[in-house]
CSV table of C-alpha atoms and ligand atoms in Angstrom, one decimal:
chain,number,residue,atom,x,y,z
A,1,MET,CA,0.0,0.0,0.0
A,2,ILE,CA,1.2,3.5,-0.8
A,3,HIS,CA,0.5,6.4,1.5
A,4,LYS,CA,1.0,10.1,1.3
A,5,ILE,CA,3.9,11.0,3.5
A,6,THR,CA,4.9,14.5,4.5
A,7,GLU,CA,8.4,15.3,5.6
A,8,TYR,CA,8.4,16.2,9.3
A,9,ILE,CA,12.1,16.1,10.3
A,10,SER,CA,14.6,16.4,7.5
A,11,GLU,CA,17.7,14.3,7.1
A,12,GLU,CA,19.9,17.3,7.8
A,13,LYS,CA,18.2,18.1,11.1
A,14,LEU,CA,18.4,14.4,12.2
A,15,ASP,CA,22.1,14.3,11.3
A,16,ALA,CA,22.8,17.5,13.2
A,17,ARG,CA,20.9,16.4,16.3
A,18,ILE,CA,22.5,13.0,16.4
A,19,ARG,CA,25.9,14.6,16.2
A,20,GLU,CA,25.0,16.7,19.2
A,21,LEU,CA,23.8,13.7,21.2
A,22,ALA,CA,26.9,11.7,20.3
A,23,ALA,CA,29.1,14.5,21.5
A,24,GLN,CA,27.2,14.8,24.8
A,25,ILE,CA,27.3,11.0,25.3
A,26,SER,CA,31.0,10.9,24.4
A,27,LYS,CA,31.6,13.6,27.1
A,28,ASP,CA,29.5,11.9,29.7
A,29,TYR,CA,31.2,8.5,29.2
A,30,ALA,CA,34.8,9.8,28.9
A,31,GLU,CA,37.2,7.0,29.9
A,32,LYS,CA,34.4,4.4,29.7
A,33,GLU,CA,33.2,1.9,27.2
A,34,ILE,CA,29.6,1.8,26.3
A,35,ARG,CA,27.4,-1.1,25.4
A,36,LEU,CA,24.7,0.2,23.1
A,37,ILE,CA,21.6,-1.9,23.0
A,38,CYS,CA,19.7,-1.5,19.8
A,39,ILE,CA,16.0,-2.3,20.1
A,40,LEU,CA,15.1,-4.0,16.8
A,41,LYS,CA,13.9,-3.2,14.3
A,42,GLY,CA,13.0,0.5,14.5
A,43,SER,CA,16.2,1.7,16.3
A,44,VAL,CA,18.6,0.2,13.7
A,45,PHE,CA,19.1,3.4,11.7
A,46,TYR,CA,19.5,5.6,14.8
A,47,THR,CA,21.8,3.2,16.5
A,48,CYS,CA,24.2,3.1,13.5
A,49,GLU,CA,24.2,6.9,13.1
A,50,LEU,CA,24.8,7.4,16.8
A,51,ALA,CA,27.4,4.7,17.1
A,52,LYS,CA,29.5,6.1,14.2
A,53,ARG,CA,29.7,9.5,15.9
A,54,ILE,CA,30.4,8.4,19.5
A,55,THR,CA,34.1,8.8,20.1
A,56,VAL,CA,34.5,6.5,23.2
A,57,PRO,CA,34.8,2.8,22.6
A,58,ILE,CA,31.5,1.0,22.1
A,59,THR,CA,30.2,-2.5,21.7
A,60,LEU,CA,26.8,-3.3,20.2
A,61,ASP,CA,24.1,-5.8,21.1
A,62,PHE,CA,20.5,-6.3,19.8
A,63,MET,CA,17.3,-7.1,21.3
A,64,SER,CA,13.8,-7.5,19.9
A,65,VAL,CA,10.7,-7.1,22.1
A,66,SER,CA,7.1,-6.7,21.1
A,67,SER,CA,4.1,-5.6,23.0
A,68,TYR,CA,0.7,-7.2,22.9
A,69,GLY,CA,-2.0,-5.0,21.5
A,70,SER,CA,-2.9,-3.4,18.2
A,71,GLN,CA,-0.4,-2.1,15.7
A,72,THR,CA,-0.3,1.5,16.5
A,73,GLN,CA,-0.9,1.2,20.3
A,74,SER,CA,1.0,-0.7,22.9
A,75,SER,CA,-0.6,-2.4,25.9
A,76,GLY,CA,1.1,-3.3,29.1
A,77,ASP,CA,3.0,-6.6,28.5
A,78,ILE,CA,6.0,-7.3,26.4
A,79,ILE,CA,7.6,-10.5,25.1
A,80,ILE,CA,11.3,-10.9,24.3
A,81,LYS,CA,11.5,-12.1,20.7
A,82,LYS,CA,15.3,-12.0,20.6
A,83,ASP,CA,17.4,-11.6,23.7
A,84,LEU,CA,20.8,-10.0,24.0
A,85,ASP,CA,23.8,-12.2,22.9
A,86,GLU,CA,26.1,-11.0,25.7
A,87,SER,CA,25.8,-10.4,29.4
A,88,ILE,CA,25.5,-6.8,30.5
A,89,GLU,CA,26.8,-7.4,34.0
A,90,GLY,CA,29.2,-4.6,35.0
A,91,ARG,CA,28.7,-2.8,31.7
A,92,ASP,CA,27.7,0.8,31.1
A,93,VAL,CA,24.6,0.3,29.0
A,94,ILE,CA,22.6,2.6,26.9
A,95,ILE,CA,19.3,1.4,25.5
A,96,VAL,CA,18.7,2.9,22.1
A,97,GLU,CA,15.1,3.4,21.1
A,98,ASP,CA,13.6,4.9,18.0
A,99,ILE,CA,10.5,6.4,19.6
A,100,ILE,CA,8.9,6.5,23.0
A,101,ASP,CA,5.1,6.7,23.0
A,102,SER,CA,3.2,5.5,26.0
A,103,GLY,CA,6.5,4.4,27.6
A,104,ASN,CA,5.0,1.0,28.4
A,105,THR,CA,7.6,-1.0,26.5
A,106,LEU,CA,10.5,0.6,28.4
A,107,SER,CA,8.8,0.5,31.7
A,108,LYS,CA,8.8,-3.3,31.4
A,109,LEU,CA,12.2,-3.6,29.7
A,110,ILE,CA,14.2,-1.4,32.1
A,111,PRO,CA,13.6,-3.5,35.3
A,112,MET,CA,14.3,-6.7,33.3
A,113,LEU,CA,17.7,-5.3,32.3
A,114,GLN,CA,18.4,-3.8,35.7
A,115,LYS,CA,18.2,-7.3,37.2
A,116,ARG,CA,21.2,-8.3,35.1
A,117,ASN,CA,23.3,-5.9,37.1
A,118,PRO,CA,24.8,-3.5,34.6
A,119,ALA,CA,27.2,-0.9,36.1
A,120,SER,CA,24.8,1.8,34.7
A,121,LEU,CA,21.7,1.9,32.5
A,122,LYS,CA,20.6,4.9,30.5
A,123,ILE,CA,18.1,5.5,27.7
A,124,THR,CA,18.3,7.4,24.5
A,125,THR,CA,15.5,7.9,22.0
A,126,LEU,CA,15.5,9.6,18.7
A,127,LEU,CA,11.9,10.7,19.1
A,128,ASP,CA,9.7,11.3,22.2
A,129,LYS,CA,6.0,11.7,22.1
A,130,THR,CA,5.9,13.3,25.6
A,131,ASP,CA,2.2,14.1,25.6
A,132,ARG,CA,1.4,10.4,25.2
A,133,ARG,CA,3.3,9.1,28.1
A,134,GLU,CA,1.5,6.7,30.4
A,135,ALA,CA,4.4,5.2,32.2
A,136,LYS,CA,5.6,8.0,34.5
A,137,ASP,CA,8.5,5.9,35.8
A,138,VAL,CA,10.4,6.0,32.5
A,139,GLN,CA,13.2,8.6,32.6
A,140,VAL,CA,14.9,9.3,29.3
A,141,ASP,CA,18.5,10.6,29.4
A,142,TYR,CA,19.1,11.6,25.8
A,143,VAL,CA,16.2,12.7,23.6
A,144,GLY,CA,16.6,13.6,19.9
A,145,PHE,CA,13.3,15.4,19.3
A,146,GLU,CA,10.1,15.8,21.3
A,147,ILE,CA,7.3,15.4,18.8
A,148,GLU,CA,3.6,15.9,18.7
A,149,ASP,CA,1.1,13.1,18.8
A,150,LYS,CA,1.4,12.1,15.1
A,151,PHE,CA,2.1,8.7,13.6
A,152,VAL,CA,5.6,9.0,12.0
A,153,VAL,CA,7.6,6.8,9.8
A,154,GLY,CA,11.1,6.7,8.3
A,155,TYR,CA,14.6,6.5,9.7
A,156,GLY,CA,13.8,3.0,10.9
A,157,LEU,CA,10.2,3.6,11.9
A,158,ASP,CA,7.6,1.7,10.1
A,159,TYR,CA,3.9,1.6,9.2
A,160,ASP,CA,3.1,-2.1,8.8
A,161,GLN,CA,6.8,-2.8,8.1
A,162,SER,CA,7.0,-0.3,5.3
A,163,TYR,CA,8.8,3.1,5.0
A,164,ARG,CA,11.7,2.2,7.4
A,165,ASP,CA,14.1,3.1,4.6
A,166,LEU,CA,13.1,6.8,4.3
A,167,PRO,CA,16.1,9.0,5.1
A,168,TYR,CA,13.9,11.5,6.9
A,169,ILE,CA,11.0,11.3,9.5
A,170,GLY,CA,7.6,11.7,7.8
A,171,ILE,CA,4.0,11.9,8.8
A,172,VAL,CA,1.7,9.3,7.3
A,173,GLU,CA,-1.7,10.3,6.2
A,174,LEU,CA,-3.8,7.4,7.5
B,201,LIG,P1,5.4,2.5,23.8
B,201,LIG,O1,5.6,1.3,24.5
B,201,LIG,O2,4.0,3.0,23.7
B,201,LIG,O3,6.4,3.6,24.2
B,201,LIG,O4,5.7,2.1,22.3
B,201,LIG,C1,6.9,2.3,21.6
B,201,LIG,C2,6.8,1.6,20.3
B,201,LIG,O5,5.6,1.8,19.6
B,201,LIG,C3,7.9,2.1,19.4
B,201,LIG,O6,9.2,1.4,19.7
B,201,LIG,C4,7.4,1.8,18.0
B,201,LIG,O7,7.6,0.5,17.6
B,201,LIG,C5,5.9,2.0,18.2
B,201,LIG,N1,5.5,3.4,17.8
B,201,LIG,C6,4.9,4.3,18.6
B,201,LIG,N2,4.6,5.4,17.9
B,201,LIG,C7,5.0,5.2,16.6
B,201,LIG,C8,5.0,6.0,15.5
B,201,LIG,O8,4.6,7.2,15.4
B,201,LIG,N3,5.5,5.4,14.3
B,201,LIG,C9,5.9,4.2,14.3
B,201,LIG,N4,6.0,3.4,15.4
B,201,LIG,C10,5.5,3.9,16.6
B,202,LIG,MG1,10.2,0.0,18.7
């Protein structure tokens, strides 16, 4: 299916903001090594762009979780579809998310990962729909852009698995 998609955040703006975040993270983690955890599949593009620009040593791991519920809304529970390959014990971990909406996914995932005893655990998200937050316990450390309550695609984000490849963030006319 083909939808009308309007550009919302340009490739240039995304690039500039990711550079800023990478610089901030590199400063905050000086002398450390970061384990970046990419939450599949949406965060793949952001993870790559961020990883390339962080100047302290990093290692990467991947996790896939899904929430029960309809396509554009998440309910409470999550299932791990693919777990991390490596232990995070004693590691300085940053979870890399594409977008935080209700926050329910992260509010389940964070305690799960905390139990594995990382040295530290922080969160970065490219996009944050702050107004939609239900899980008040989720604290995000590095936010790319706060956005309005619109359904967005591109830069890894999908609508029914399509449009992940767009180099910008767009709004789908549903
Ligand atoms: P949360 O648990 O409600 O925070 O849901 C987060 C997940 O919902 C994201 O990782 C996305 O997979 C999906 N999601 C939420 N809003 C959007 C959107 O605007 N476009 C594409 N996916 C979205
Ligand atoms: Mg996601």
